[in-house]
Amino acid sequence: MRHINEFLFICSEADTREELLTGFGRLLEQYNFKFFIFFKRSQDDVDDLGTPLGEKLPEGWRDYYYSRKYPLIDPTRKMLASSHRPFRWQNSVGPFKPTAYRKRIARLFQDSARYGMTDGYVFPIHGRGGLLGSVWIAGEPGDMAPSELALFDAAARATFWRLLELSQDDAAPLDMPLPPEIRLTQREMDILILLSKGMTSPEMGKELSISSHTVDWYINGIQRKLHARNRQHAIALAFRYGLIS
């Protein structure tokens, strides 16, 4: 915990992005983390996690991750869309593990381990209008005590906002309209994610082993809950409210 408290002081005193990210990297090394990435999300970022503010990733991992189309089944990305608290990678598998994806999810984690990321944590950054960004750390960590996780969350948030300041970025545009209270079922979330990838009803039905008519029924329900005019409007609202990323 001493290392985290020391970093919080360094964070407030850092004059450059390089100094800040170097300090954050040194903090992670104390807990067997080697890699990190900070994302800032805006209304224009409708096809990914957002814009990277700073990162240290394994060489070649980003290209490999996208070439394998892992974003479609990555349980950490799905959990980020609905979580307001930090979570561990391995704990994201249970709530979002459709049977059809189990082998691919297992392969995703095997591949990340080959790149030196056996496990990690995700720290959502929320504002008045929903999900504003996220901080991801990875390596070969052991179990983190709840008190350590809380301090790491504070460090991640402090670094995120300090990065924005040092990038001469204005945090105000990140504040989006408050979303209505929305409750989607897991099946609706699965369909919403596939819909955001541009899949048709027959393609989604094949992916989820249900009929295209059933897919249409779910999509109609999603549109009602989001008060969306059509499928495209539903996708735009889902991104705006942080339901998908």
Short mmCIF file of C-alpha atoms in Angstrom, two decimals:
data_model
loop_
_atom_site.label_atom_id
_atom_site.label_comp_id
_atom_site.label_asym_id
_atom_site.label_seq_id
_atom_site.Cartn_x
_atom_site.Cartn_y
_atom_site.Cartn_z
CA MET A 1 0.00 0.00 0.00
CA ARG A 2 2.93 2.33 0.65
CA HIS A 3 3.86 2.21 -3.04
CA ILE A 4 0.36 3.29 -4.07
CA ASN A 5 0.28 6.18 -1.61
CA GLU A 6 3.68 7.35 -2.84
CA PHE A 7 2.49 7.20 -6.44
CA LEU A 8 -0.59 9.30 -5.69
CA PHE A 9 1.76 12.09 -4.64
CA ILE A 10 3.91 11.61 -7.77
CA CYS A 11 0.78 11.68 -9.90
CA SER A 12 -0.25 15.10 -8.67
CA GLU A 13 3.28 16.48 -9.19
CA ALA A 14 3.99 15.00 -12.65
CA ASP A 15 4.70 17.65 -15.28
CA THR A 16 4.62 15.46 -18.40
CA ARG A 17 2.70 12.45 -19.69
CA GLU A 18 5.96 10.51 -19.94
CA GLU A 19 6.79 11.16 -16.30
CA LEU A 20 3.30 10.18 -15.22
CA LEU A 21 3.17 6.95 -17.25
CA THR A 22 6.68 5.97 -16.16
CA GLY A 23 5.63 6.37 -12.54
CA PHE A 24 2.48 4.35 -13.11
CA GLY A 25 4.49 1.59 -14.78
CA ARG A 26 6.88 1.44 -11.82
CA LEU A 27 3.94 1.17 -9.46
CA LEU A 28 2.56 -1.77 -11.44
CA GLU A 29 5.90 -3.58 -11.34
CA GLN A 30 5.69 -3.68 -7.55
CA TYR A 31 2.63 -5.93 -7.96
CA ASN A 32 3.87 -8.04 -10.91
CA PHE A 33 1.95 -6.08 -13.53
CA LYS A 34 3.87 -5.24 -16.69
CA PHE A 35 1.31 -3.78 -19.07
CA PHE A 36 -1.40 -1.13 -19.09
CA ILE A 37 -3.59 1.00 -21.31
CA PHE A 38 -5.77 4.03 -20.63
CA PHE A 39 -8.84 4.67 -22.79
CA LYS A 40 -10.88 7.85 -23.08
CA ARG A 41 -14.33 7.24 -24.51
CA SER A 42 -16.52 9.83 -26.25
CA GLN A 43 -19.75 9.79 -28.22
CA ASP A 44 -17.72 9.52 -31.42
CA ASP A 45 -16.03 6.30 -30.30
CA VAL A 46 -18.78 3.97 -31.43
CA ASP A 47 -16.68 1.01 -32.60
CA ASP A 48 -14.14 0.45 -29.86
CA LEU A 49 -13.23 1.09 -26.25
CA GLY A 50 -12.22 4.65 -27.07
CA THR A 51 -9.07 6.63 -27.72
CA PRO A 52 -5.85 5.43 -26.01
CA LEU A 53 -4.36 8.09 -23.74
CA GLY A 54 -1.26 6.07 -22.88
CA GLU A 55 -0.20 2.47 -23.04
CA LYS A 56 2.43 -0.19 -22.59
CA LEU A 57 1.37 -3.40 -24.34
CA PRO A 58 3.17 -6.59 -25.40
CA GLU A 59 4.69 -6.22 -28.86
CA GLY A 60 2.31 -7.51 -31.50
CA TRP A 61 -0.59 -8.11 -29.11
CA ARG A 62 -2.93 -5.45 -30.47
CA ASP A 63 -2.69 -6.68 -34.08
CA TYR A 64 -3.05 -10.30 -33.00
CA TYR A 65 -6.05 -9.53 -30.77
CA TYR A 66 -7.97 -7.87 -33.59
CA SER A 67 -6.90 -10.35 -36.25
CA ARG A 68 -8.45 -13.14 -34.17
CA LYS A 69 -11.66 -11.07 -33.80
CA TYR A 70 -11.44 -11.38 -30.04
CA PRO A 71 -13.31 -8.10 -29.35
CA LEU A 72 -16.52 -9.91 -30.29
CA ILE A 73 -16.24 -12.47 -27.49
CA ASP A 74 -13.93 -10.81 -24.94
CA PRO A 75 -15.80 -11.12 -21.61
CA THR A 76 -13.86 -8.24 -20.05
CA ARG A 77 -15.21 -5.82 -22.66
CA LYS A 78 -18.74 -7.06 -22.05
CA MET A 79 -18.40 -6.74 -18.29
CA LEU A 80 -16.98 -3.22 -18.62
CA ALA A 81 -20.20 -2.12 -20.32
CA SER A 82 -22.25 -2.95 -17.23
CA SER A 83 -19.80 -2.66 -14.33
CA HIS A 84 -19.25 0.35 -12.10
CA ARG A 85 -16.52 -1.27 -10.01
CA PRO A 86 -13.05 -2.65 -10.74
CA PHE A 87 -13.00 -6.31 -11.68
CA ARG A 88 -10.48 -9.04 -12.32
CA TRP A 89 -10.21 -10.59 -15.77
CA GLN A 90 -10.80 -14.13 -14.56
CA ASN A 91 -13.98 -13.02 -12.76
CA SER A 92 -15.47 -11.67 -15.99
CA VAL A 93 -15.84 -15.10 -17.57
CA GLY A 94 -18.71 -16.49 -15.50
CA PRO A 95 -21.41 -13.84 -16.09
CA PHE A 96 -20.69 -13.56 -19.82
CA LYS A 97 -19.89 -17.02 -21.10
CA PRO A 98 -22.39 -18.29 -23.69
CA THR A 99 -21.80 -21.96 -24.42
CA ALA A 100 -20.96 -21.23 -28.04
CA TYR A 101 -18.08 -18.96 -26.99
CA ARG A 102 -16.41 -21.09 -24.33
CA LYS A 103 -13.64 -22.48 -26.51
CA ARG A 104 -12.84 -19.09 -28.04
CA ILE A 105 -12.81 -17.38 -24.64
CA ALA A 106 -10.47 -20.07 -23.33
CA ARG A 107 -8.21 -19.53 -26.34
CA LEU A 108 -8.26 -15.77 -25.76
CA PHE A 109 -6.93 -16.19 -22.24
CA GLN A 110 -4.38 -18.77 -23.37
CA ASP A 111 -3.12 -16.37 -26.02
CA SER A 112 -2.95 -13.43 -23.61
CA ALA A 113 -0.91 -15.60 -21.23
CA ARG A 114 1.53 -16.36 -24.05
CA TYR A 115 2.04 -12.63 -24.37
CA GLY A 116 2.82 -12.31 -20.66
CA MET A 117 -0.67 -11.41 -19.47
CA THR A 118 -1.94 -14.29 -17.36
CA ASP A 119 -4.45 -12.08 -15.59
CA GLY A 120 -5.35 -8.46 -15.07
CA TYR A 121 -7.83 -5.91 -13.77
CA VAL A 122 -10.13 -3.37 -15.40
CA PHE A 123 -11.02 -0.05 -13.77
CA PRO A 124 -14.12 1.66 -15.26
CA ILE A 125 -14.13 5.46 -15.20
CA HIS A 126 -17.64 6.89 -14.90
CA GLY A 127 -18.98 10.42 -14.92
CA ARG A 128 -22.40 12.00 -14.67
CA GLY A 129 -23.37 10.74 -18.10
CA GLY A 130 -22.07 7.18 -18.00
CA LEU A 131 -18.88 5.40 -18.98
CA LEU A 132 -16.14 7.93 -19.79
CA GLY A 133 -13.13 5.66 -20.06
CA SER A 134 -11.26 2.74 -18.56
CA VAL A 135 -7.88 1.64 -17.28
CA TRP A 136 -6.57 -1.87 -17.95
CA ILE A 137 -3.57 -3.46 -16.22
CA ALA A 138 -2.14 -6.91 -16.87
CA GLY A 139 0.75 -9.20 -16.04
CA GLU A 140 1.28 -12.10 -13.68
CA PRO A 141 -0.31 -10.82 -10.47
CA GLY A 142 -1.32 -12.67 -7.37
CA ASP A 143 -4.52 -12.07 -5.45
CA MET A 144 -5.12 -8.45 -4.54
CA ALA A 145 -6.68 -7.62 -1.19
CA PRO A 146 -9.86 -5.49 -1.29
CA SER A 147 -8.00 -2.60 0.36
CA GLU A 148 -5.26 -2.79 -2.29
CA LEU A 149 -7.82 -2.91 -5.08
CA ALA A 150 -9.52 0.19 -3.70
CA LEU A 151 -6.21 2.06 -3.63
CA PHE A 152 -5.35 0.86 -7.13
CA ASP A 153 -8.73 2.17 -8.27
CA ALA A 154 -7.86 5.55 -6.79
CA ALA A 155 -4.47 5.49 -8.52
CA ALA A 156 -6.02 4.52 -11.87
CA ARG A 157 -8.61 7.30 -11.65
CA ALA A 158 -6.05 9.90 -10.59
CA THR A 159 -3.77 8.93 -13.47
CA PHE A 160 -6.63 9.03 -15.96
CA TRP A 161 -7.66 12.57 -15.06
CA ARG A 162 -4.05 13.75 -14.80
CA LEU A 163 -3.39 12.36 -18.30
CA LEU A 164 -6.30 14.43 -19.61
CA GLU A 165 -4.89 17.53 -17.96
CA LEU A 166 -1.38 16.94 -19.32
CA SER A 167 -2.82 16.27 -22.76
CA GLN A 168 -4.51 19.68 -22.53
CA ASP A 169 -7.78 17.84 -22.96
CA ASP A 170 -11.02 19.19 -21.64
CA ALA A 171 -12.98 16.73 -19.53
CA ALA A 172 -16.24 18.57 -20.15
CA PRO A 173 -17.01 16.93 -23.53
CA LEU A 174 -16.93 13.58 -21.78
CA ASP A 175 -20.08 14.43 -19.86
CA MET A 176 -22.97 12.92 -21.79
CA PRO A 177 -26.73 13.07 -21.14
CA LEU A 178 -27.87 10.97 -18.27
CA PRO A 179 -29.27 7.65 -19.52
CA PRO A 180 -32.65 6.33 -18.47
CA GLU A 181 -32.74 3.34 -16.14
CA ILE A 182 -32.26 0.44 -18.52
CA ARG A 183 -32.34 -3.25 -17.65
CA LEU A 184 -31.35 -5.63 -20.43
CA THR A 185 -31.28 -9.39 -20.12
CA GLN A 186 -28.10 -11.30 -20.94
CA ARG A 187 -29.63 -12.49 -24.21
CA GLU A 188 -30.52 -8.90 -25.13
CA MET A 189 -26.93 -7.86 -24.35
CA ASP A 190 -25.56 -10.65 -26.57
CA ILE A 191 -27.79 -9.55 -29.45
CA LEU A 192 -27.01 -5.87 -28.92
CA ILE A 193 -23.27 -6.58 -29.11
CA LEU A 194 -23.66 -8.62 -32.30
CA LEU A 195 -25.93 -5.95 -33.74
CA SER A 196 -23.25 -3.33 -33.10
CA LYS A 197 -20.85 -5.46 -35.18
CA GLY A 198 -23.13 -5.12 -38.20
CA MET A 199 -24.60 -8.63 -38.15
CA THR A 200 -27.98 -9.35 -39.75
CA SER A 201 -30.77 -11.23 -37.97
CA PRO A 202 -29.96 -14.54 -39.72
CA GLU A 203 -26.26 -14.15 -38.86
CA MET A 204 -27.06 -13.43 -35.21
CA GLY A 205 -29.48 -16.34 -35.10
CA LYS A 206 -26.79 -18.69 -36.38
CA GLU A 207 -24.25 -17.32 -33.91
CA LEU A 208 -26.63 -17.77 -30.95
CA SER A 209 -28.39 -20.92 -32.20
CA ILE A 210 -31.83 -19.30 -32.32
CA SER A 211 -34.15 -18.39 -35.19
CA SER A 212 -33.95 -15.05 -36.99
CA HIS A 213 -37.57 -14.41 -35.94
CA THR A 214 -36.53 -14.78 -32.30
CA VAL A 215 -33.66 -12.37 -32.91
CA ASP A 216 -36.10 -9.83 -34.36
CA TRP A 217 -38.32 -10.25 -31.31
CA TYR A 218 -35.39 -9.49 -28.99
CA ILE A 219 -34.34 -6.48 -31.09
CA ASN A 220 -37.86 -5.04 -30.91
CA GLY A 221 -37.68 -5.38 -27.13
CA ILE A 222 -34.29 -3.66 -27.04
CA GLN A 223 -35.61 -0.78 -29.12
CA ARG A 224 -38.57 -0.33 -26.76
CA LYS A 225 -36.33 -0.26 -23.69
CA LEU A 226 -33.94 2.24 -25.28
CA HIS A 227 -36.74 4.29 -26.86
CA ALA A 228 -34.94 3.84 -30.18
CA ARG A 229 -36.50 4.55 -33.57
CA ASN A 230 -34.65 1.76 -35.37
CA ARG A 231 -31.67 -0.58 -35.09
CA GLN A 232 -29.10 2.08 -35.90
CA HIS A 233 -30.58 4.43 -33.31
CA ALA A 234 -30.52 1.60 -30.74
CA ILE A 235 -26.82 1.01 -31.37
CA ALA A 236 -26.01 4.71 -31.07
CA LEU A 237 -27.92 4.98 -27.77
CA ALA A 238 -26.29 1.81 -26.41
CA PHE A 239 -22.83 3.27 -27.00
CA ARG A 240 -23.85 6.62 -25.55
CA TYR A 241 -25.17 5.02 -22.38
CA GLY A 242 -22.12 2.78 -21.94
CA LEU A 243 -24.07 -0.45 -22.46
CA ILE A 244 -21.58 -1.57 -25.10
CA SER A 245 -18.11 -0.35 -25.97
#
